[in-house]
mmCIF file of N, CA and C in Angstrom:
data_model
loop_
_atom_site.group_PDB
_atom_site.id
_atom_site.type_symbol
_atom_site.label_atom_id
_atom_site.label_comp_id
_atom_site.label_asym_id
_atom_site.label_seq_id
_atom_site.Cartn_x
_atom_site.Cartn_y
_atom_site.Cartn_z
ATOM 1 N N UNK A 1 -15.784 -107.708 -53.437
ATOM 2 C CA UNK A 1 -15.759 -107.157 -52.093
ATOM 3 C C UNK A 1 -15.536 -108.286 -51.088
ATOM 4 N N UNK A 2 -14.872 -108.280 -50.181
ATOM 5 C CA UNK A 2 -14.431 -108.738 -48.842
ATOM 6 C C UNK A 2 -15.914 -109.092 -48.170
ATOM 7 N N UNK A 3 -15.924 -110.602 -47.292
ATOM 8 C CA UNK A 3 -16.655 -110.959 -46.783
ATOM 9 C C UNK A 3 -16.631 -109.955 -45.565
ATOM 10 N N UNK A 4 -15.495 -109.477 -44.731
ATOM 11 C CA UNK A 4 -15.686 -108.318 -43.813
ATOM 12 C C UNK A 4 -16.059 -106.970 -44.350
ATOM 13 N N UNK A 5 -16.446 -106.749 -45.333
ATOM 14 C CA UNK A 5 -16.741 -105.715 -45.949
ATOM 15 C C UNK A 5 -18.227 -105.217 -46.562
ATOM 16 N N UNK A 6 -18.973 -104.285 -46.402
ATOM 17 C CA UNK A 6 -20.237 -104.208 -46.648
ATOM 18 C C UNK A 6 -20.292 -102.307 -46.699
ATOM 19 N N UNK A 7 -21.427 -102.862 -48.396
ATOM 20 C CA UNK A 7 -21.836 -101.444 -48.600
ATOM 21 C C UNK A 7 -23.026 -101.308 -48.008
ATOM 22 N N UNK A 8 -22.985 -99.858 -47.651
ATOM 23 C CA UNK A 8 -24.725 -99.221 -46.705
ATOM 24 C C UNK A 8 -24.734 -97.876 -47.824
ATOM 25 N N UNK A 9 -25.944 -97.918 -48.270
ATOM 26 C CA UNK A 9 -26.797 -96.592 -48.762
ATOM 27 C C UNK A 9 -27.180 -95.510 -47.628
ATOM 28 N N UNK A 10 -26.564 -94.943 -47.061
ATOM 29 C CA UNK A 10 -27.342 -94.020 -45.955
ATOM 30 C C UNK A 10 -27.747 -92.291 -46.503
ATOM 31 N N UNK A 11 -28.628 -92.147 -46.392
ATOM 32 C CA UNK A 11 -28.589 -90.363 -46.692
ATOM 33 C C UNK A 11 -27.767 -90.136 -48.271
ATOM 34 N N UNK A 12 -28.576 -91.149 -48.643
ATOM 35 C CA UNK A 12 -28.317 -90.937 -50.309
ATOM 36 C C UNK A 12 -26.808 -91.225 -50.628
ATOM 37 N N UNK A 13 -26.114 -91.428 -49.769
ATOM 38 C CA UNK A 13 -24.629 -91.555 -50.023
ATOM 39 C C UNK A 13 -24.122 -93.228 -49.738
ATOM 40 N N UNK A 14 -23.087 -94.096 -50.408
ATOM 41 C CA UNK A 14 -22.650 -95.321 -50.374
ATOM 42 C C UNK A 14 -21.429 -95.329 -49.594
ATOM 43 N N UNK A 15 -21.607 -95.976 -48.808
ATOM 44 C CA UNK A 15 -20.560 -95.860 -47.475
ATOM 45 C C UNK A 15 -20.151 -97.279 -47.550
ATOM 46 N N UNK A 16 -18.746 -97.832 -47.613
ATOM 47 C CA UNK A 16 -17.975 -99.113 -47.631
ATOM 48 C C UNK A 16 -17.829 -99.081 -46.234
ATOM 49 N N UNK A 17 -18.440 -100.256 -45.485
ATOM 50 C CA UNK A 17 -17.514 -100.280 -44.237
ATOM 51 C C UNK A 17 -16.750 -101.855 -44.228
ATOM 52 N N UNK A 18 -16.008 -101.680 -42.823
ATOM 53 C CA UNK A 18 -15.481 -103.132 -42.683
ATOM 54 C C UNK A 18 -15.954 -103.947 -41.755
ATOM 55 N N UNK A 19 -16.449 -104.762 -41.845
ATOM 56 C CA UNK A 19 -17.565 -105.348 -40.619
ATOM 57 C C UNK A 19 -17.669 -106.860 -40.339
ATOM 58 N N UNK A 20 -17.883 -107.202 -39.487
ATOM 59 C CA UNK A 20 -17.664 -108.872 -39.747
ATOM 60 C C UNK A 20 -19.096 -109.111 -40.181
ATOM 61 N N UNK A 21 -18.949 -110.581 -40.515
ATOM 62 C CA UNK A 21 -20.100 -111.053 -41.138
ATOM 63 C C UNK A 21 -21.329 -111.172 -40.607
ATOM 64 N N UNK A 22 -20.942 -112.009 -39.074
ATOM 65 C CA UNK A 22 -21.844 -112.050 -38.223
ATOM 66 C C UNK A 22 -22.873 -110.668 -37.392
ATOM 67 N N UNK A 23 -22.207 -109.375 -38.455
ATOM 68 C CA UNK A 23 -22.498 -108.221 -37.515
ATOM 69 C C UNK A 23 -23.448 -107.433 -38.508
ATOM 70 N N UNK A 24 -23.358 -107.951 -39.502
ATOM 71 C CA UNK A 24 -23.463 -106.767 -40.796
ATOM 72 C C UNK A 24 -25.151 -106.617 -40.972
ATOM 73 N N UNK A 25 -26.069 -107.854 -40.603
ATOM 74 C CA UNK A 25 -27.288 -107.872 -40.185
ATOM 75 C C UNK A 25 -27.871 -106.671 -39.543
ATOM 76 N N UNK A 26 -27.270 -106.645 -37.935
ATOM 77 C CA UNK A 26 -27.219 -105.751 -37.199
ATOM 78 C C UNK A 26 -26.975 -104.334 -37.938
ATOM 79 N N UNK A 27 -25.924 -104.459 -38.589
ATOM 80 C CA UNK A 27 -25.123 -102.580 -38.826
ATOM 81 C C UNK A 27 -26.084 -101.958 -39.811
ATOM 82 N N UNK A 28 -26.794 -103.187 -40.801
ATOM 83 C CA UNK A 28 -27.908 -102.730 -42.137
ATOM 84 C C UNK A 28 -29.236 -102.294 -41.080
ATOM 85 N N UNK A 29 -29.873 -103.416 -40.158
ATOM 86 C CA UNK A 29 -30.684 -102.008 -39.181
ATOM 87 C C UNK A 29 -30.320 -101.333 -38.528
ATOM 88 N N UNK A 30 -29.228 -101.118 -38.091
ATOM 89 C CA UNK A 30 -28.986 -99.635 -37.632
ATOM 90 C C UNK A 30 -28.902 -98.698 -38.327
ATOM 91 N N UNK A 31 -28.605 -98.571 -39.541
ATOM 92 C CA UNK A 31 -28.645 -97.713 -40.829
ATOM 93 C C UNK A 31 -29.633 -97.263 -41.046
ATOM 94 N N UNK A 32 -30.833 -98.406 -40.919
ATOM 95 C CA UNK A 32 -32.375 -98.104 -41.178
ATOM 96 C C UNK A 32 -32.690 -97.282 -40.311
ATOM 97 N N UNK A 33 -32.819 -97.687 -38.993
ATOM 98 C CA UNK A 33 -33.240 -96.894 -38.008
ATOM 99 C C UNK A 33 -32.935 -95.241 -37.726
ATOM 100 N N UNK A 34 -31.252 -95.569 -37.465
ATOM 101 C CA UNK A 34 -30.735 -93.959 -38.048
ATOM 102 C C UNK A 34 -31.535 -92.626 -39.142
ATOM 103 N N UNK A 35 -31.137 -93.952 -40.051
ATOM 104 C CA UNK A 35 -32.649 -92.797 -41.388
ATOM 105 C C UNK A 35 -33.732 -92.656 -40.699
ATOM 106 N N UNK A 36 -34.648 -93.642 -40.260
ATOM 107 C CA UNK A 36 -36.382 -93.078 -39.697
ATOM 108 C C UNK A 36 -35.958 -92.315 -38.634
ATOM 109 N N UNK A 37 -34.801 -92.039 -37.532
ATOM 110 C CA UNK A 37 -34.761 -91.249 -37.060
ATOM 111 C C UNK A 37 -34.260 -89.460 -37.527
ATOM 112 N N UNK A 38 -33.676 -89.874 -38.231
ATOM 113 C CA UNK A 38 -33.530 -88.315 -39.405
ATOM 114 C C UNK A 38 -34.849 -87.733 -39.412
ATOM 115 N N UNK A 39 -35.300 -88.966 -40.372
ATOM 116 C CA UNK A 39 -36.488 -88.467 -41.138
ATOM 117 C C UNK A 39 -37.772 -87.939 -40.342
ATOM 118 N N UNK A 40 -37.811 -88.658 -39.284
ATOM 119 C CA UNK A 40 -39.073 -87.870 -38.428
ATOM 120 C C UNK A 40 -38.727 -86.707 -37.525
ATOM 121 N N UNK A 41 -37.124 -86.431 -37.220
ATOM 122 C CA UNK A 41 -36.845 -85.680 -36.708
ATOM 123 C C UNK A 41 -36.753 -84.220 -37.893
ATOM 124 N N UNK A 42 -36.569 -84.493 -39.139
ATOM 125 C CA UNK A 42 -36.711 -83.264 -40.158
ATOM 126 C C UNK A 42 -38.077 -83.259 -40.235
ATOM 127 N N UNK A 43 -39.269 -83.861 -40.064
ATOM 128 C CA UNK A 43 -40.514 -83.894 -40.224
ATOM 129 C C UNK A 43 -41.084 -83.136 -39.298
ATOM 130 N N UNK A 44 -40.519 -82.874 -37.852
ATOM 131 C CA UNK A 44 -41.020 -82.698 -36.671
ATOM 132 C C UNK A 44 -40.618 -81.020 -36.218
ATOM 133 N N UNK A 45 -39.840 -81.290 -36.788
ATOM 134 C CA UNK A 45 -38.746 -80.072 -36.323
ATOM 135 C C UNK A 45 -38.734 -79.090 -37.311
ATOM 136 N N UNK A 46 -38.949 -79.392 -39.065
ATOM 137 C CA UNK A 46 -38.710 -78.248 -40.216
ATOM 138 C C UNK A 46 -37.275 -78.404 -40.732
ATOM 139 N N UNK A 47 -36.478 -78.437 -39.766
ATOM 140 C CA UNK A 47 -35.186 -78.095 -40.134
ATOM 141 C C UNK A 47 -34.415 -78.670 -41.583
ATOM 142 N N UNK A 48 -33.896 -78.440 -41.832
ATOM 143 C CA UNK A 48 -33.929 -79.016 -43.618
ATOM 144 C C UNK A 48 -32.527 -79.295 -43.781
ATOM 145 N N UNK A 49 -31.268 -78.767 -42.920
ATOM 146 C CA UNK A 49 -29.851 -79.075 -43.127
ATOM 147 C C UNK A 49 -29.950 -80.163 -42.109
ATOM 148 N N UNK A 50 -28.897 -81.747 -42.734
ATOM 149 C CA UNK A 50 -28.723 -82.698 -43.063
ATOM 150 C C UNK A 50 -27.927 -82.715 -41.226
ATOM 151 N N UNK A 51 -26.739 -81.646 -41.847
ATOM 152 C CA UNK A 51 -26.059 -81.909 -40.310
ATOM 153 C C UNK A 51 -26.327 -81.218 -39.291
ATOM 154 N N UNK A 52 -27.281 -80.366 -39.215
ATOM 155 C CA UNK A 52 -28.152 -80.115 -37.716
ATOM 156 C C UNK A 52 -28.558 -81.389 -37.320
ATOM 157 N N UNK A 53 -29.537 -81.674 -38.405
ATOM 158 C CA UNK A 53 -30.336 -82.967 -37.665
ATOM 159 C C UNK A 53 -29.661 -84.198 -37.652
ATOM 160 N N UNK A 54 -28.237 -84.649 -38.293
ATOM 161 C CA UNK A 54 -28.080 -85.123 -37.701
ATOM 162 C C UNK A 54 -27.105 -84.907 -36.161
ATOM 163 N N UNK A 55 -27.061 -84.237 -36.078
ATOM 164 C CA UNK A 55 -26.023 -83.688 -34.758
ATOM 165 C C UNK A 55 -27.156 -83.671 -33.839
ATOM 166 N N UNK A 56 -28.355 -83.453 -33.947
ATOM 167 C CA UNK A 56 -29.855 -83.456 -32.793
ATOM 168 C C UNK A 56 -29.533 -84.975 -32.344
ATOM 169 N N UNK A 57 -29.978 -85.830 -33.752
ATOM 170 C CA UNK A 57 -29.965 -87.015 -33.814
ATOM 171 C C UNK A 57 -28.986 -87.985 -33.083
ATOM 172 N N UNK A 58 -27.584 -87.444 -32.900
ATOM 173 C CA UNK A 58 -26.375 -87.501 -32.227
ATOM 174 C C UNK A 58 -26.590 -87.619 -30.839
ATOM 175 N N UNK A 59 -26.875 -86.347 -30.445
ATOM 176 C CA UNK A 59 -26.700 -86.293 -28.885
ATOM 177 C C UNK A 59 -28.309 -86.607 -28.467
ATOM 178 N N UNK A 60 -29.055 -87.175 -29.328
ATOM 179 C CA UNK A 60 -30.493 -87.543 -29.181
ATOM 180 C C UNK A 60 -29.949 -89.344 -28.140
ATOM 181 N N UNK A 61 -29.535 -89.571 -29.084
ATOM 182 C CA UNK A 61 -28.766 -91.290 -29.281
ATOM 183 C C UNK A 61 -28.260 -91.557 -28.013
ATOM 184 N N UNK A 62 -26.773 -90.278 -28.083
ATOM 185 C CA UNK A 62 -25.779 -90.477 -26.554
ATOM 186 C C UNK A 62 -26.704 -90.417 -25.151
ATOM 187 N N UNK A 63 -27.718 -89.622 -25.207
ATOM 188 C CA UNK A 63 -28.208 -88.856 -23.770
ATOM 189 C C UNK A 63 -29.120 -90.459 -23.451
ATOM 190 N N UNK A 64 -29.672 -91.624 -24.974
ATOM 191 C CA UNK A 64 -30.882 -92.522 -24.335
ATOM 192 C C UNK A 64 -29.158 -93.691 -23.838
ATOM 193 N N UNK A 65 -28.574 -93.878 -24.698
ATOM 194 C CA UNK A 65 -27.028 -94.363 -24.297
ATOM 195 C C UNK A 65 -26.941 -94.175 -22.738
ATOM 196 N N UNK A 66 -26.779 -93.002 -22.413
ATOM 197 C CA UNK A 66 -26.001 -92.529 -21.163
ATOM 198 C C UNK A 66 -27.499 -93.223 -19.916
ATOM 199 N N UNK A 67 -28.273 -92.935 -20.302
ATOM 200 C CA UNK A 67 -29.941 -93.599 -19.578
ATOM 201 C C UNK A 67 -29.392 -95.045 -19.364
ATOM 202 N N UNK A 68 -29.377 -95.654 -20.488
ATOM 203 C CA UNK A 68 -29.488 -97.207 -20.348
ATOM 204 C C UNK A 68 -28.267 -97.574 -19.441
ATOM 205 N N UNK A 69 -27.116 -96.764 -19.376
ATOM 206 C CA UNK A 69 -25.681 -97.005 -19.144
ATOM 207 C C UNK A 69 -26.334 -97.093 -17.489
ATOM 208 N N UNK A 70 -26.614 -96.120 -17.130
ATOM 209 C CA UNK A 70 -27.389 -95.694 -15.676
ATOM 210 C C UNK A 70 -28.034 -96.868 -15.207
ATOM 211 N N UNK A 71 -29.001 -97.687 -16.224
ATOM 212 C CA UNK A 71 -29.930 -97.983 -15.686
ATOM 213 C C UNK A 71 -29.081 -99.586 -15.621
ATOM 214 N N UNK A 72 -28.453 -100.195 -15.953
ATOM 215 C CA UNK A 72 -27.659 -101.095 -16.066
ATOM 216 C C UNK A 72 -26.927 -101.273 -14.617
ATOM 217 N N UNK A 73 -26.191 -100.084 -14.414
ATOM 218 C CA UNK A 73 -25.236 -99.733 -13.251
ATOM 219 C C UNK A 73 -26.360 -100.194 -12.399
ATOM 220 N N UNK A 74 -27.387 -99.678 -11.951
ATOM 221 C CA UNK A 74 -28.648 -99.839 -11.285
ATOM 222 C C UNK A 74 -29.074 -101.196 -10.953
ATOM 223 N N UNK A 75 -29.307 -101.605 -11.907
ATOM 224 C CA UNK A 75 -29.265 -103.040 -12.082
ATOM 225 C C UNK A 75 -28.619 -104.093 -11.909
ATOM 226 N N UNK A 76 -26.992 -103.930 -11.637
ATOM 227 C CA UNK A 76 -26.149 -104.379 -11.524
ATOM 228 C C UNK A 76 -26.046 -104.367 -9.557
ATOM 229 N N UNK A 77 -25.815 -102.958 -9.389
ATOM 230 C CA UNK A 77 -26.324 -102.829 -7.539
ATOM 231 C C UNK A 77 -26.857 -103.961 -7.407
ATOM 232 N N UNK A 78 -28.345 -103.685 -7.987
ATOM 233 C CA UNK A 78 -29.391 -104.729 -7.133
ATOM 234 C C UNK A 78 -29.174 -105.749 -7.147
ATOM 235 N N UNK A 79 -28.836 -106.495 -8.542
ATOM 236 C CA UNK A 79 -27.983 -107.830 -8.675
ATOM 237 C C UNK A 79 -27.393 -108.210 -6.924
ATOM 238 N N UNK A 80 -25.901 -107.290 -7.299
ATOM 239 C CA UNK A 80 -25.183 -107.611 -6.615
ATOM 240 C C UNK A 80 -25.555 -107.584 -5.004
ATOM 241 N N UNK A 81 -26.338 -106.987 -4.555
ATOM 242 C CA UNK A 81 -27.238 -106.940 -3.267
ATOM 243 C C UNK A 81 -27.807 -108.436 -2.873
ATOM 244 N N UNK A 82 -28.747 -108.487 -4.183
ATOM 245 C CA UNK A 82 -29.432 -110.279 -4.035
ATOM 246 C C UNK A 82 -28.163 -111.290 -3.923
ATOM 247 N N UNK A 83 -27.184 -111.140 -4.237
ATOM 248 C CA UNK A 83 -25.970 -112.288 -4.574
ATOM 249 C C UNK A 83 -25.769 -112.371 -2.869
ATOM 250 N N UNK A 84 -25.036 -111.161 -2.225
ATOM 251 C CA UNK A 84 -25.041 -110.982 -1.601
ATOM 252 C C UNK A 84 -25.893 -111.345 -0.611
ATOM 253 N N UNK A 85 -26.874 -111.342 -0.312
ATOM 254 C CA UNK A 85 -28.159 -111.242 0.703
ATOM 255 C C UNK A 85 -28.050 -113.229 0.580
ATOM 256 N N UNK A 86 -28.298 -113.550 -1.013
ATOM 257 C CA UNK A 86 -28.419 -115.116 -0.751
ATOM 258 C C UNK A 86 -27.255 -115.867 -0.427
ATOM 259 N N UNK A 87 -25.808 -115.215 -0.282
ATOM 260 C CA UNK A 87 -24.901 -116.074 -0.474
ATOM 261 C C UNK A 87 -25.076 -116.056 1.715
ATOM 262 N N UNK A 88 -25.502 -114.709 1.979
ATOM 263 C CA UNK A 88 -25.638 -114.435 3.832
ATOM 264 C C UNK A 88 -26.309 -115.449 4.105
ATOM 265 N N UNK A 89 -27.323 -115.565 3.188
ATOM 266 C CA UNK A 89 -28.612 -116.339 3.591
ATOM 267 C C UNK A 89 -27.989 -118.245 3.636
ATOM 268 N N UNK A 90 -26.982 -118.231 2.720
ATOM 269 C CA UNK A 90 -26.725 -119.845 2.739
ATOM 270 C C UNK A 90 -25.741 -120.587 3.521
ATOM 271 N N UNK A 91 -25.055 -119.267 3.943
ATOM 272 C CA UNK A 91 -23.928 -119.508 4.802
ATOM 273 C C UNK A 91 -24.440 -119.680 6.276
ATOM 274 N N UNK A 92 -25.204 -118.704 6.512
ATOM 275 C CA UNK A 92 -26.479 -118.510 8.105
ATOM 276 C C UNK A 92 -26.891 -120.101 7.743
ATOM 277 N N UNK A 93 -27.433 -120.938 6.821
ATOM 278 C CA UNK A 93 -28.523 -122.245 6.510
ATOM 279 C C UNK A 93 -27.123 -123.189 7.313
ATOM 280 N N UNK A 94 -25.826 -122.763 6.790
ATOM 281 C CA UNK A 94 -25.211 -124.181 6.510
ATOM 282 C C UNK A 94 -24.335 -124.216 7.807
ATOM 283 N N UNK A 95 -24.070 -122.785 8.360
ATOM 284 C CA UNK A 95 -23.327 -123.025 10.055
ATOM 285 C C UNK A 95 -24.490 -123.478 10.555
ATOM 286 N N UNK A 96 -25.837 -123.661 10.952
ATOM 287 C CA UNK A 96 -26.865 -124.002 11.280
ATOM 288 C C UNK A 96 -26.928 -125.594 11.625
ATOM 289 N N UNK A 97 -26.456 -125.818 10.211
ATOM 290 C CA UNK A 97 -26.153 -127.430 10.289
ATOM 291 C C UNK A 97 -28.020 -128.041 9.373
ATOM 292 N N UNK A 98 -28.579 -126.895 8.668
ATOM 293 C CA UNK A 98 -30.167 -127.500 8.843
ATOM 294 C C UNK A 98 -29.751 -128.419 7.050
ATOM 295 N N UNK A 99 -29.019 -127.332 6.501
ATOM 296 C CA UNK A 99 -28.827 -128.369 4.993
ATOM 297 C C UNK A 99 -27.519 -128.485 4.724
ATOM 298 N N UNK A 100 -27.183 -130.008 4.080
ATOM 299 C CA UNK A 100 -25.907 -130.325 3.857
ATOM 300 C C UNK A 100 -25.264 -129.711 2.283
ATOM 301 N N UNK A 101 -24.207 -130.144 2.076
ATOM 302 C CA UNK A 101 -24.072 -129.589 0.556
ATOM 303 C C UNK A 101 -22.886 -130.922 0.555
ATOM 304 N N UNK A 102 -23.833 -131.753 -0.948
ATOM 305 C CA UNK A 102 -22.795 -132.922 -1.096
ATOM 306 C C UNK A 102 -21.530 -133.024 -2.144
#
């Protein structure tokens, strides 16, 4: 097998993917995680077909995705506000004449 290449056991099934090396760490816990999220979601719920839960599991994922996406954008504003506010703030210091810049 290919150094970009890696097998995952998921849901009882062997899945070849192509992956770089540096990533494949990462992609083996996400695999994990994926499963404990199955698994407590068939635990929680009853439901016993594979692709309900995972399709719950799906738009479970996208909707905390679409959150973080939000909360980033958010974050990014405020960023850009402070950049803003200090770059007002250094320009007001330096027509002033109070600090030099060498």
């Amino acid at each position: 097998m290919s150094s970009n290449n890696i097998e995952i056991q998921i849901f009882g099934q062997i899945l070849r993917l192509h992956c770089p090396p540096d990533q494949q760490e990462n992609l083996l816990a996400s695999a994990q995680r994926l499963e404990e999220r199955v698994a407590v979601l068939k635990d929680q719920s009853g439901i016993i077909q594979l692709e309900k839960v995972l399709a719950i599991v799906a738009l479970n994922l996208n909707y905390e995705l679409e959150l973080e996406k939000q909360k980033n954008e958010n974050n990014k504003a405020v960023l850009e506000n402070c950049i803003q506010q200090l770059d007002s703030s250094l320009t007001k210091l330096l027509s002033t004449g109070t600090i030099s810049v060498e």
